[in-house]
Each structure stands twice: as C-alpha cells, then as structure tokens.
Short mmCIF file of C-alpha atoms in Angstrom, two decimals:
data_model
loop_
_atom_site.label_atom_id
_atom_site.label_comp_id
_atom_site.label_asym_id
_atom_site.label_seq_id
_atom_site.Cartn_x
_atom_site.Cartn_y
_atom_site.Cartn_z
CA MET M 1 0.00 0.00 0.00
CA ILE M 2 1.38 3.41 -1.03
CA ASN M 3 1.81 5.90 1.75
CA PRO M 4 0.07 9.19 0.78
CA GLN M 5 2.94 11.08 2.40
CA ASN M 6 5.36 9.68 -0.21
CA LYS M 7 3.34 10.99 -3.19
CA PRO M 8 5.22 13.71 -5.13
CA GLN M 9 3.61 17.11 -4.74
CA LYS M 10 2.59 19.00 -7.88
CA THR M 11 3.72 22.61 -8.06
CA ASN M 12 0.99 25.09 -8.86
CA ARG M 13 1.91 26.67 -12.20
CA ILE M 14 0.29 30.01 -11.46
CA PHE M 15 2.15 30.27 -8.15
CA PHE M 16 5.43 29.28 -9.79
CA ALA M 17 4.94 31.83 -12.59
CA MET M 18 4.25 34.59 -10.05
CA PHE M 19 7.26 33.50 -7.99
CA ALA M 20 9.49 33.50 -11.11
CA ILE M 21 8.29 37.03 -12.03
CA PHE M 22 8.97 38.18 -8.47
CA VAL M 23 12.52 36.77 -8.57
CA LEU M 24 13.07 38.35 -12.01
CA CYS M 25 11.96 41.72 -10.65
CA LEU M 26 14.46 41.37 -7.80
CA VAL M 27 17.24 40.64 -10.29
CA VAL M 28 16.25 43.65 -12.43
CA PHE M 29 16.19 45.86 -9.30
CA LEU M 30 19.61 44.56 -8.28
CA PHE M 31 21.17 45.34 -11.66
CA LYS M 32 19.05 48.39 -12.52
CA SER M 33 22.13 50.64 -12.71
CA TYR M 34 23.71 48.34 -15.28
CA ILE M 35 20.73 47.32 -17.42
CA LEU M 36 21.60 49.83 -20.16
CA THR M 37 25.29 48.88 -20.30
CA ILE M 38 24.45 45.16 -20.21
CA SER M 39 21.97 45.63 -23.07
CA ILE M 40 24.49 47.59 -25.16
CA GLY M 41 27.25 45.04 -24.50
CA VAL M 42 25.00 42.14 -25.49
CA LEU M 43 23.68 43.90 -28.61
CA LEU M 44 27.21 44.83 -29.72
CA ALA M 45 28.26 41.22 -29.22
CA ILE M 46 25.34 40.11 -31.39
CA ALA M 47 26.30 42.69 -34.03
CA THR M 48 29.94 41.54 -34.14
CA ALA M 49 29.22 37.80 -34.14
CA SER M 50 30.86 37.48 -37.58
CA VAL M 51 34.06 39.09 -36.25
CA GLN M 52 34.01 36.75 -33.25
CA ASN M 53 33.57 33.73 -35.55
CA LEU M 54 36.53 34.88 -37.64
CA PHE M 55 38.83 35.09 -34.61
CA LEU M 56 37.36 31.84 -33.31
CA ASN M 57 38.45 30.07 -36.49
CA LEU M 58 41.89 31.69 -36.41
CA SER M 59 42.40 30.63 -32.77
CA ASN M 60 41.34 27.02 -33.46
CA GLY M 61 38.13 27.28 -31.43
CA LYS M 62 39.60 28.90 -28.28
CA LYS M 63 36.66 30.89 -26.95
CA MET M 64 38.53 32.80 -24.26
CA LEU M 65 41.23 33.95 -26.66
CA SER M 66 38.86 34.83 -29.50
CA ALA M 67 36.53 36.77 -27.15
CA ALA M 68 39.51 38.70 -25.77
CA ILE M 69 40.85 39.48 -29.26
CA THR M 70 37.40 40.61 -30.44
CA THR M 71 37.03 42.90 -27.42
CA VAL M 72 40.50 44.40 -27.91
CA PHE M 73 39.80 44.80 -31.64
CA LEU M 74 36.55 46.69 -30.99
CA CYS M 75 38.23 48.94 -28.41
CA CYS M 76 41.10 49.70 -30.77
CA VAL M 77 38.76 50.62 -33.62
CA PHE M 78 37.26 53.39 -31.48
CA PHE M 79 39.86 54.22 -28.85
CA ILE M 80 43.05 54.56 -30.90
CA PRO M 81 41.62 57.33 -33.15
CA PHE M 82 39.94 58.93 -30.12
CA MET M 83 43.15 58.95 -28.06
CA TYR M 84 45.08 60.39 -31.01
CA ALA M 85 42.54 63.19 -31.39
CA MET M 86 42.61 63.96 -27.66
CA ALA M 87 46.43 64.02 -27.61
CA GLN M 88 46.48 66.47 -30.54
CA VAL M 89 43.82 68.67 -28.95
CA VAL M 90 45.76 68.79 -25.66
CA LYS M 91 48.92 69.72 -27.60
CA TYR M 92 47.10 72.56 -29.36
CA ILE M 93 45.57 73.79 -26.09
CA SER M 94 48.96 73.82 -24.34
CA ASN M 95 50.31 76.16 -27.06
CA PHE M 96 47.13 78.19 -27.34
CA ASP M 97 47.25 81.94 -26.78
CA ILE M 98 44.09 83.36 -25.18
CA ASN M 99 44.82 86.72 -26.84
CA SER M 100 44.06 85.14 -30.22
CA ILE M 101 40.43 84.69 -29.12
CA THR M 102 40.19 88.34 -28.12
CA SER M 103 41.70 89.51 -31.39
CA SER M 104 39.38 87.20 -33.34
CA ILE M 105 36.31 88.55 -31.54
CA ASP M 106 37.49 92.13 -32.09
CA TYR M 107 37.98 91.41 -35.79
CA ILE M 108 34.47 89.99 -36.10
CA LYS M 109 32.99 92.95 -34.20
CA ASN M 110 34.73 95.48 -36.40
CA TYR M 111 34.11 93.63 -39.66
CA ASP M 112 32.19 95.79 -42.11
CA ILE M 113 29.35 93.54 -43.20
CA LYS M 114 27.79 94.41 -46.52
CA PHE M 115 24.46 92.83 -47.40
CA PRO M 116 22.72 92.78 -50.77
CA GLU M 117 20.24 95.59 -51.22
CA SER M 118 17.23 93.36 -50.56
CA PHE M 119 18.72 92.27 -47.18
CA GLU M 120 20.05 95.63 -45.99
CA PHE M 121 17.38 95.76 -43.29
CA LEU M 122 19.22 92.92 -41.50
CA GLU M 123 22.52 94.79 -41.30
CA PRO M 124 21.83 96.90 -38.15
CA LYS M 125 20.48 93.90 -36.25
CA ILE M 126 23.41 91.65 -37.18
CA LYS M 127 25.92 94.34 -36.20
CA GLU M 128 24.09 94.84 -32.91
CA ILE M 129 24.29 91.11 -32.14
CA ILE M 130 27.99 90.97 -33.02
CA GLY M 131 28.70 94.10 -30.98
CA SER M 132 27.03 92.60 -27.91
CA ILE M 133 29.43 89.65 -27.82
CA ASN M 134 30.95 89.47 -24.33
CA ILE M 135 34.18 87.50 -24.29
CA THR M 136 34.16 87.23 -20.47
CA ALA M 137 30.64 85.79 -20.40
CA ILE M 138 31.48 83.41 -23.22
CA ALA M 139 34.63 82.23 -21.41
CA SER M 140 32.71 81.59 -18.20
CA LYS M 141 30.05 79.62 -20.07
CA VAL M 142 32.73 77.62 -21.86
CA LEU M 143 34.26 76.72 -18.50
CA VAL M 144 30.86 75.61 -17.20
CA TYR M 145 30.24 73.46 -20.27
CA ALA M 146 33.79 72.10 -20.14
CA ARG M 147 33.33 71.08 -16.49
CA ALA M 148 30.01 69.41 -17.29
CA SER M 149 31.57 67.69 -20.30
CA LEU M 150 34.41 66.34 -18.17
CA GLU M 151 31.93 64.96 -15.65
CA LYS M 152 29.90 63.33 -18.43
CA SER M 153 33.11 62.05 -20.04
CA ALA M 154 34.11 60.36 -16.80
CA SER M 155 30.69 58.69 -16.61
CA PHE M 156 30.90 57.83 -20.31
CA PHE M 157 34.26 56.09 -19.90
CA ILE M 158 32.94 54.13 -16.92
CA ASP M 159 29.99 53.00 -19.05
CA ILE M 160 32.38 52.09 -21.87
CA SER M 161 34.43 49.96 -19.46
CA PHE M 162 31.37 48.03 -18.31
CA ILE M 163 30.12 47.67 -21.88
CA ALA M 164 33.49 46.20 -22.89
CA LEU M 165 33.26 43.79 -19.94
CA PHE M 166 29.74 42.63 -20.81
CA PHE M 167 30.74 42.52 -24.48
CA PHE M 168 33.58 40.11 -23.62
CA PHE M 169 31.40 37.82 -21.48
CA SER M 170 28.62 37.87 -24.09
CA HIS M 171 31.03 36.52 -26.67
CA LEU M 172 32.56 34.07 -24.20
CA TYR M 173 29.28 32.56 -22.99
CA GLY M 174 26.96 33.67 -25.81
CA SER M 175 26.19 30.23 -27.24
CA GLU M 176 25.55 28.70 -23.80
CA LEU M 177 23.32 31.61 -22.80
CA ALA M 178 21.34 31.41 -26.06
CA SER M 179 20.83 27.66 -25.58
CA TYR M 180 19.67 28.19 -21.99
CA VAL M 181 17.20 30.91 -23.04
CA LYS M 182 15.78 28.60 -25.72
CA LYS M 183 15.47 25.84 -23.13
CA ILE M 184 13.61 27.79 -20.43
CA THR M 185 11.47 30.04 -22.64
CA PRO M 186 7.96 28.62 -23.22
CA MET M 187 8.26 29.02 -26.99
CA ALA M 188 9.19 26.61 -29.75
CA LYS M 189 12.91 26.55 -30.55
CA SER M 190 12.28 27.48 -34.19
CA GLU M 191 10.24 30.53 -33.13
CA LEU M 192 12.99 31.83 -30.86
CA GLU M 193 15.61 31.22 -33.52
CA PHE M 194 13.49 33.26 -35.97
CA ILE M 195 13.47 36.23 -33.57
CA PHE M 196 17.17 35.84 -32.70
CA LEU M 197 18.13 35.79 -36.37
CA GLU M 198 16.14 38.92 -37.17
CA VAL M 199 17.66 40.86 -34.26
CA ALA M 200 21.20 39.59 -34.99
CA ASN M 201 21.03 40.58 -38.67
CA THR M 202 19.64 44.03 -37.91
CA MET M 203 22.28 44.68 -35.23
CA SER M 204 24.99 43.76 -37.72
CA VAL M 205 23.51 46.17 -40.27
CA VAL M 206 23.36 48.97 -37.67
CA PHE M 207 26.91 48.37 -36.43
CA TYR M 208 28.62 48.19 -39.82
CA SER M 209 26.56 51.00 -41.37
CA THR M 210 27.36 53.28 -38.41
CA ILE M 211 31.09 52.67 -38.84
CA ALA M 212 30.81 53.22 -42.61
CA ASN M 213 28.84 56.43 -42.10
CA ILE M 214 31.24 58.02 -39.59
CA LEU M 215 34.19 57.08 -41.82
CA LEU M 216 32.46 58.73 -44.78
CA GLN M 217 31.62 61.91 -42.87
CA GLY M 218 35.09 62.09 -41.34
CA PHE M 219 36.69 61.64 -44.76
CA LEU M 220 34.52 64.34 -46.35
CA PHE M 221 35.36 66.84 -43.62
CA ALA M 222 39.06 65.90 -43.80
CA ILE M 223 39.01 66.97 -47.46
CA ILE M 224 37.73 70.49 -46.73
CA SER M 225 40.08 70.78 -43.72
CA TRP M 226 43.08 69.78 -45.85
CA TYR M 227 42.08 72.24 -48.57
CA TYR M 228 42.27 75.14 -46.11
CA GLY M 229 45.55 73.99 -44.58
CA TYR M 230 44.33 72.30 -41.38
CA ASP M 231 45.29 68.91 -39.96
CA ALA M 232 43.04 66.70 -42.11
CA LEU M 233 43.49 63.56 -39.98
CA LEU M 234 42.72 65.35 -36.72
CA PHE M 235 39.65 67.20 -37.99
CA GLY M 236 38.40 64.13 -39.82
CA ILE M 237 38.54 62.08 -36.60
CA LEU M 238 36.95 64.88 -34.55
CA PHE M 239 34.11 65.23 -37.05
CA ALA M 240 33.60 61.44 -37.20
CA PHE M 241 33.16 61.21 -33.42
CA ALA M 242 31.10 64.42 -33.27
CA SER M 243 28.69 62.97 -35.86
CA LEU M 244 27.68 60.36 -33.27
CA ILE M 245 26.55 63.02 -30.78
CA PRO M 246 22.74 63.51 -30.84
CA ILE M 247 21.23 66.74 -32.20
CA VAL M 248 24.39 68.88 -32.56
CA GLY M 249 26.58 66.31 -34.34
CA GLY M 250 29.30 67.65 -36.62
CA ALA M 251 28.29 71.27 -35.90
CA LEU M 252 30.54 71.01 -32.85
CA VAL M 253 33.47 70.94 -35.27
CA TYR M 254 32.52 72.83 -38.43
CA VAL M 255 30.93 75.88 -36.73
CA PRO M 256 34.01 76.78 -34.62
CA LEU M 257 36.30 76.11 -37.61
CA SER M 258 34.17 78.32 -39.84
CA ILE M 259 34.25 81.14 -37.26
CA TYR M 260 38.02 80.80 -36.90
CA GLN M 261 38.45 80.92 -40.69
CA PHE M 262 36.33 84.08 -40.72
CA SER M 263 38.47 85.65 -37.99
CA LEU M 264 41.54 85.08 -40.18
CA GLY M 265 40.00 87.43 -42.73
CA ASP M 266 38.81 84.70 -45.09
CA ALA M 267 35.07 85.31 -45.17
CA SER M 268 34.55 83.30 -48.35
CA GLY M 269 36.46 80.33 -46.88
CA ALA M 270 34.32 80.47 -43.73
CA VAL M 271 31.15 80.40 -45.83
CA VAL M 272 32.47 77.52 -47.96
CA ILE M 273 33.31 75.43 -44.86
CA LEU M 274 29.89 76.14 -43.37
CA VAL M 275 27.86 75.49 -46.53
CA TYR M 276 29.92 72.42 -47.50
CA SER M 277 29.49 70.90 -44.04
CA ILE M 278 25.75 71.54 -43.90
CA LEU M 279 24.82 70.57 -47.46
CA VAL M 280 27.35 67.90 -48.44
CA ILE M 281 28.01 66.18 -45.11
CA SER M 282 25.13 66.80 -42.69
CA THR M 283 22.40 66.77 -45.34
CA LEU M 284 23.56 64.70 -48.33
CA ALA M 285 25.85 62.15 -46.63
CA ASP M 286 23.98 61.75 -43.34
CA ASN M 287 20.37 61.94 -44.52
CA PHE M 288 20.44 60.63 -48.10
CA ILE M 289 23.52 58.46 -48.55
CA LYS M 290 23.22 56.73 -45.16
CA PRO M 291 20.04 54.75 -46.09
CA PHE M 292 21.85 53.51 -49.22
CA ILE M 293 24.82 52.44 -47.08
CA ILE M 294 22.41 50.48 -44.88
CA LYS M 295 20.87 48.87 -47.96
CA ILE M 296 24.25 47.89 -49.47
CA ILE M 297 25.53 46.39 -46.21
CA ASN M 298 22.29 44.50 -45.69
CA GLU M 299 22.20 43.03 -49.19
CA LYS M 300 25.88 42.57 -50.04
CA LEU M 301 27.83 42.00 -46.82
CA LEU M 302 25.49 39.86 -44.71
CA LYS M 303 25.05 36.16 -45.42
CA THR M 304 21.41 36.39 -44.36
CA PRO M 305 20.02 39.90 -45.06
CA ALA M 306 17.79 41.44 -42.41
CA LYS M 307 14.17 41.23 -43.49
CA ILE M 308 13.35 44.79 -42.51
CA ASN M 309 13.16 47.96 -44.58
CA GLU M 310 16.36 50.02 -44.62
CA LEU M 311 14.47 53.28 -44.10
CA LEU M 312 12.79 51.79 -41.03
CA ILE M 313 16.22 50.97 -39.58
CA PHE M 314 17.38 54.51 -40.42
CA PHE M 315 14.43 56.18 -38.70
CA ALA M 316 14.71 53.76 -35.75
CA MET M 317 18.29 54.97 -35.25
CA ILE M 318 17.13 58.60 -35.28
CA ALA M 319 14.23 57.86 -32.91
CA GLY M 320 16.55 55.88 -30.65
CA ILE M 321 18.97 58.81 -30.39
CA THR M 322 16.07 61.13 -29.53
CA SER M 323 14.71 58.78 -26.84
CA PHE M 324 17.85 57.27 -25.32
CA GLY M 325 20.66 59.64 -26.29
CA PHE M 326 23.94 58.37 -27.73
CA TRP M 327 23.24 54.66 -27.15
CA GLY M 328 19.85 54.96 -28.83
CA ILE M 329 21.60 54.37 -32.15
CA ILE M 330 21.81 50.72 -31.04
CA LEU M 331 18.71 50.42 -28.84
CA GLY M 332 16.31 51.99 -31.35
CA PRO M 333 16.83 49.43 -34.15
CA ALA M 334 16.93 46.58 -31.61
CA ILE M 335 13.51 47.54 -30.23
CA ILE M 336 11.90 48.04 -33.64
CA THR M 337 13.38 44.79 -34.97
CA LEU M 338 12.21 42.81 -31.95
CA SER M 339 8.72 44.26 -32.41
CA ALA M 340 8.67 43.58 -36.16
CA ALA M 341 9.98 40.02 -35.69
CA THR M 342 7.35 39.32 -33.04
CA LEU M 343 4.55 40.57 -35.32
CA LYS M 344 5.89 38.50 -38.25
CA LEU M 345 6.05 35.43 -36.04
CA TYR M 346 2.49 36.00 -34.83
CA ALA M 347 1.27 36.29 -38.43
CA LEU M 348 3.03 33.02 -39.36
CA LEU M 349 1.63 31.18 -36.36
CA LYS M 350 -1.87 32.51 -37.03
CA GLU M 351 -1.68 31.24 -40.61
CA ARG M 352 -0.93 27.79 -39.21
CA ASP M 353 -3.78 28.10 -36.66
CA ILE M 354 -1.29 27.69 -33.81
CA VAL M 355 -2.35 30.88 -31.98
#
C-alpha cells in the first residue's frame, strides 16, 4: 500500500509563474544601474558575431582567446583614433594663446558687413548682435560646459568599461546563454531562432553602417580641412566622433572652424566650410547616402540579409537617439526589430492556426 505522504507534490503553475516574475523583478532591481550597459554590450556582441567567428576560427576554437581578441579589436577601432585626437587637442591647447580669441572677436565685431540691397534691413540687427558679444561671459560659459563635459566624459568612460566587460562575457558565454534561453522560454525553438536571427542581422547592419557612415563623414570633412591647410586627420577624426553626438553632431566641429576661418580674414572660406558641411556632409551624406549604405551592407555583406526595410532601420536609429541619447543608435533598431519580428512570427503562427 502506497503511503500518501510519499506521493510527489505537484507545483501550482500560477504560483510558480508569479514566484518567477517576483525573482526576475528582484534581479532587475539589483542590476538596474547596469541594465543599459548590459543591453548595449550584449547587442554589440550580437552585431559583431561574424568578427568573433573569424577570430574563433583563427584561434582554433579557443573561446577565451577569441573573445579577448574581439574585445580588444573593438576597443582599438574606437579608442586609438579617439586617443590620437585627444592628444592632438591637448597639444594645441597647451600652445594656445588666449589673446588670439580676443583679437578674433574684435575682428568679427569690427568687420564691415555688406548685405545685398534686398537684405540691408538685417545689417543693423546683425551688427548689434555681433557688438554685444561678451568675451568674459562666453569664457565663463565655456568653462561651465567644459566642467560638465568632463563629468559626463568620466561617466561615459565608466559606461564604456562596463560595456566592454559585458561585451567580452557575451562573446565568451553567448552560445551557452542562447541555448539556456531557448530551453527555459515557453516558446518553440524554431520561433525563438526566428526572432534571434532577425535581431542579430539588424544589429549587424546597424553596427557596420554606423562605422561606414562616420568614416564617410570624417573623410569628407578631412578633405575640406586639408584644402584650407588644417590637420586633415585630426579634424576628420573629430568630425567622425562628433557625428555620433545627438542633435548637434558635426556642428561642434565645423561651426568653430568656420568662425576661426572668418576671424583670419577669409570670409569666403568660412562660408564655404559652413555650406559644404551643412549641405554635403550633414544633409547629403547623413540623410540621403546613409540609407543607401544600410541597404548595401544589408544586401551585399550579410550572409542572411535582415528582413526589414532600410528606411525603417534609419528612422529607428534617429528615434533611438532622440529617446535614449547616444546609445539609442543601437537600442532603437533593436527595439523596432524585436517588435517587427514578433509581429511576423504572430502572423506566421496565425496562418498555421497555432495561436
């Protein structure tokens, strides 16, 4: 006779689901300060899976070594040009004469602006604005912004360090983690793989198109910088990194350079730099050529093209930057791709009368 006390107890599924959600909430609360950096690290690892596979083959399947090489490679791609630019900027600042700013401002104030007859009504107002320039107030504001930028830079570099760490571990344990997620998630393996593939392909498109776009913009600005006798490599790198900054973008570089060129007495050169940067780089390259870059990378460079419209990826990047700041360029496309893949999967399952 079987003793009732020896019968295995059946766990209530509703209770277990609620308990699992509660535990998940605790984990999210514990790591809430690192959720963004973890997400970026994981998404970057997904985007660079092809690079990781390349180093994995070269290292004869050594995961630790290939993950380390991939992490160092990614850091070098961004940090070596950045460190070069910072070193050059520091060198220029150390030899910079504050009197040159004063003389430049005085030159601009005293410059005799001549407008076409139809725009003569603007002349008094423009001269009034230029005459009201206060170098002391500008200097104090620059110091405030510089201090704030340094504080943000420190936070940014801390985030970068954690992203690199999570990037490394994502590559090291990525396959095991993906297998575990497929195992515990109450979805068919094929359905999860469909979503994973869509997100992975889109992240690759975003990553490679972003690199191609900043290289293009940096190269275009290097040309105009070289033409007017400036350090083409330095200004190209500065513009490339500035183009990643939301809202202001390359204006952080071409506006000051245009003003400086004007202060040297070359008004036509200042206008050329300004117009070239706005029309050719910020408008043509960033807004019109970029979607074509996304399309080419998606169709020609990826083994399995992302099944999502290139313009949708482009606008998702813009919306992501608006909503999340700098890292929105990665989060925006990831969110829209996950949503699109989920809707596609639902449509497929509905056709099969599974849902």
